[in-house]
Amino acid sequence: AVAAEIARAASSWGFFQLVNHGSDVAVLQRMTRAMHSFFDLPLETKLQAKRTEGNAMGYAHDELTKQSLDLKEVFDCGRVPHPELPDDHPDNRTIEGHNQWPPGQPEFRAAVMAYFAEVERCSFRLLEAFCEGLGMEQTALHHLFQGQHTGFLRLNYYPEQHPLAQQAQQQQRAGDEELLGVHHHTADAGFLTVLVQDDVPGLQVQAADGRWQLVQPIPGALTINVGDQCQVLSNDRFKAPLHRVLASRGRRRYSAPFFFNPRPDADIAPLPQACVAHHPPMYRPINWGDFRAKR
């Protein structure tokens, strides 16, 4: 019954909120406290974990979406293939780069990686529900992710006044009525996104009639959205929705999306179950590693 509800939501809005998900509340609360503490650090401390052109993991306060400045700060971290080795060891480098952490913040790293393991588990459970919703065995798509998935966790902070807000206003597109924390974009590149929001609404999804619908956070719920690879595998049955985030006004806002991405060697193509005579394959096969590198 739950899989059927998920399939209905994924084929209409492409967004839904998940309750009774079984995630450890204490782990989530610990991560949330660590996230708040990290973004409260002096800018010069956070910049010691700054992302670079060759490493997409770490801190940034100057990210662009659709070539427009987002009014937020972010911190990204990914799966560690060999936890017994240093983060910057060559064997721990993935297609996204390697994790880097602000100096002198061991609790931040411990709390974030504990939550990473929790949301990773939840994502595999959701994958099973999506498979059942497509009429497949629950583990039919595990091979696209197991062992070497390239999922990563992002911590978002939308301050009351971003240090680059004036620059963003000057760059704001003509016709945009809202100053945006994240500019509109179609779904995230991977299979699905598992999002934790605080109680400050800001996420908007575009309805079929073109209007922007605010996603009001349900306390304790995880917000799930369909990604590009899920749309490809389902041959457009499950829709990758257009969404955006409003800039904060008067209150800080925090969120933490986990982007559940395939293995770098995974080839993604419409599933045979999703292709019928009147609806042939809509996509050619996509190698995830190549797709992600170009994107």
PDB file of N, CA and C in Angstrom, residues 37 76 150 207 284:
ATOM      1  N   SER A  37      25.918  24.806  14.470  1.00  0.00           N
ATOM      2  CA  SER A  37      27.207  25.247  15.020  1.00  0.00           C
ATOM      3  C   SER A  37      28.216  25.534  13.914  1.00  0.00           C
ATOM      4  N   ASP A  76      29.078  20.155   1.647  1.00  0.00           N
ATOM      5  CA  ASP A  76      28.836  18.858   1.033  1.00  0.00           C
ATOM      6  C   ASP A  76      29.827  17.823   1.554  1.00  0.00           C
ATOM      7  N   THR A 150      27.347   7.053  -5.438  1.00  0.00           N
ATOM      8  CA  THR A 150      28.001   8.366  -5.366  1.00  0.00           C
ATOM      9  C   THR A 150      27.107   9.409  -4.702  1.00  0.00           C
ATOM     10  N   ALA A 207       3.382  23.425  -9.845  1.00  0.00           N
ATOM     11  CA  ALA A 207       2.216  22.605 -10.137  1.00  0.00           C
ATOM     12  C   ALA A 207       2.007  22.501 -11.641  1.00  0.00           C
ATOM     13  N   ARG A 284      17.946   7.349 -24.528  1.00  0.00           N
ATOM     14  CA  ARG A 284      19.008   6.403 -24.827  1.00  0.00           C
ATOM     15  C   ARG A 284      19.710   6.058 -23.520  1.00  0.00           C
TER      16      ARG A 284
END
